[in-house]
Amino acid sequence: EEDTNMRVTLLVDVSGSMTAEDFVDASGTRRDRLFVTKAAVHDFVKNRKVRPTDRYGTDRVGLLLYASYAWIQTPLTLDYALLEHDLDQIVIDQRNEKHNRTAIGSAIGLAVSNLSKSAAESKVIVLLTDGINNHGSLDPVTAAELAQKYDMRVYTIGAGSPVSRTASPRDNPIDEDTMKRIADITGGKYYRATDLATLREAYDEINALETTQIDLGEVYDFDEGFMPWAATGAFLMMASVLSRRVWFETIP
């Protein structure tokens, strides 16, 4: 039986360049790219709840991290509290070799492999990166074609401040052409996020585009008809008892 609820896998880049402090939060404090990404993803998860205080959601959401290779941090789950906990635990250790490169194609490929096991009607991948694909054996465009084969939409987000002409090789510009092509192939959309506000807007729009409609059934307005009759019946019973005692019990 086909599952009408949605499956969403969030792909977050945790390569070393995500520690660049080129974002400013609402208080004016400079923040690194990973910090603001985690804040925006938290908002994304919270907004998918029926009520902000709920622990569980209606759609299964998973978290996949990638740098030199990709791995599943949180399997697809309805437990959004677990998802948010795992999100909070993300750190980047630049001394660890796994954070040195960016395998975008591998990340999409792993997400496709994981989502393809689901019978859900709608499957969505949201990929965030601040760089270019420079590692892994799977090309991002080939991975996108694989996602399209399985009817999966891929939304791509390029995060980071605009790169100046004097930027160092470490601050590679985002491969926007590839990001746009991935989105076009799969029926998704590409977003460019240069600050915290535009990053949140990107996730908010994706949330609005990819939301399961919850059928609450038909709701009827009605007037209570039982209580007036019950009150009238009770009054008549009391009147009957009183009249019997007053008029009849005094007769010898």
mmCIF file of N, CA and C in Angstrom, residues 12-16 65-71 97-104 106-107 134-135:
data_model
loop_
_atom_site.group_PDB
_atom_site.id
_atom_site.type_symbol
_atom_site.label_atom_id
_atom_site.label_comp_id
_atom_site.label_asym_id
_atom_site.label_seq_id
_atom_site.Cartn_x
_atom_site.Cartn_y
_atom_site.Cartn_z
ATOM 1 N N VAL A 12 23.507 17.986 4.905
ATOM 2 C CA VAL A 12 24.249 19.136 5.425
ATOM 3 C C VAL A 12 25.745 18.927 5.226
ATOM 4 N N ASP A 13 26.365 19.880 4.584
ATOM 5 C CA ASP A 13 27.809 19.887 4.337
ATOM 6 C C ASP A 13 28.534 20.142 5.655
ATOM 7 N N VAL A 14 29.461 19.255 6.026
ATOM 8 C CA VAL A 14 30.262 19.455 7.240
ATOM 9 C C VAL A 14 31.749 19.450 6.905
ATOM 10 N N SER A 15 32.073 19.933 5.713
ATOM 11 C CA SER A 15 33.480 20.077 5.345
ATOM 12 C C SER A 15 34.084 21.245 6.117
ATOM 13 N N GLY A 16 35.414 21.327 6.146
ATOM 14 C CA GLY A 16 36.101 22.327 6.955
ATOM 15 C C GLY A 16 35.724 23.764 6.642
ATOM 16 N N LEU A 65 24.867 13.695 6.742
ATOM 17 C CA LEU A 65 26.018 14.592 6.740
ATOM 18 C C LEU A 65 27.038 14.122 5.722
ATOM 19 N N TYR A 66 27.788 15.065 5.196
ATOM 20 C CA TYR A 66 28.809 14.672 4.219
ATOM 21 C C TYR A 66 29.970 15.661 4.208
ATOM 22 N N ALA A 67 31.134 15.120 3.929
ATOM 23 C CA ALA A 67 32.344 15.905 3.717
ATOM 24 C C ALA A 67 33.175 15.094 2.713
ATOM 25 N N SER A 68 34.244 14.427 3.174
ATOM 26 C CA SER A 68 35.002 13.561 2.260
ATOM 27 C C SER A 68 34.189 12.340 1.843
ATOM 28 N N TYR A 69 33.230 11.970 2.662
ATOM 29 C CA TYR A 69 32.268 10.916 2.330
ATOM 30 C C TYR A 69 30.954 11.254 3.022
ATOM 31 N N ALA A 70 29.935 10.489 2.770
ATOM 32 C CA ALA A 70 28.602 10.764 3.327
ATOM 33 C C ALA A 70 28.212 9.682 4.320
ATOM 34 N N TRP A 71 27.444 10.071 5.336
ATOM 35 C CA TRP A 71 26.931 9.094 6.290
ATOM 36 C C TRP A 71 25.581 9.573 6.831
ATOM 37 N N GLU A 97 40.598 14.065 8.944
ATOM 38 C CA GLU A 97 40.707 14.043 7.485
ATOM 39 C C GLU A 97 39.355 13.940 6.792
ATOM 40 N N LYS A 98 38.357 13.379 7.463
ATOM 41 C CA LYS A 98 37.054 13.199 6.810
ATOM 42 C C LYS A 98 36.368 14.530 6.523
ATOM 43 N N HIS A 99 36.836 15.624 7.167
ATOM 44 C CA HIS A 99 36.226 16.933 6.961
ATOM 45 C C HIS A 99 36.975 17.783 5.930
ATOM 46 N N ASN A 100 37.964 17.191 5.237
ATOM 47 C CA ASN A 100 38.824 17.986 4.359
ATOM 48 C C ASN A 100 38.234 18.269 2.982
ATOM 49 N N ARG A 101 37.335 17.436 2.501
ATOM 50 C CA ARG A 101 36.817 17.598 1.141
ATOM 51 C C ARG A 101 35.298 17.554 1.132
ATOM 52 N N THR A 102 34.719 17.654 -0.085
ATOM 53 C CA THR A 102 33.265 17.727 -0.215
ATOM 54 C C THR A 102 32.779 16.764 -1.292
ATOM 55 N N ALA A 103 32.066 15.733 -0.873
ATOM 56 C CA ALA A 103 31.568 14.706 -1.804
ATOM 57 C C ALA A 103 30.059 14.886 -2.002
ATOM 58 N N ILE A 104 29.686 15.871 -2.809
ATOM 59 C CA ILE A 104 28.269 16.176 -3.019
ATOM 60 C C ILE A 104 27.559 15.031 -3.729
ATOM 61 N N SER A 106 28.293 11.850 -3.764
ATOM 62 C CA SER A 106 28.142 10.714 -2.849
ATOM 63 C C SER A 106 26.994 10.938 -1.876
ATOM 64 N N ALA A 107 26.831 12.187 -1.423
ATOM 65 C CA ALA A 107 25.748 12.503 -0.486
ATOM 66 C C ALA A 107 24.387 12.295 -1.142
ATOM 67 N N ASN A 134 34.458 17.923 -4.854
ATOM 68 C CA ASN A 134 35.885 17.666 -5.130
ATOM 69 C C ASN A 134 36.349 16.317 -4.573
ATOM 70 N N HIS A 135 35.406 15.438 -4.323
ATOM 71 C CA HIS A 135 35.777 14.114 -3.815
ATOM 72 C C HIS A 135 34.640 13.136 -4.095
#
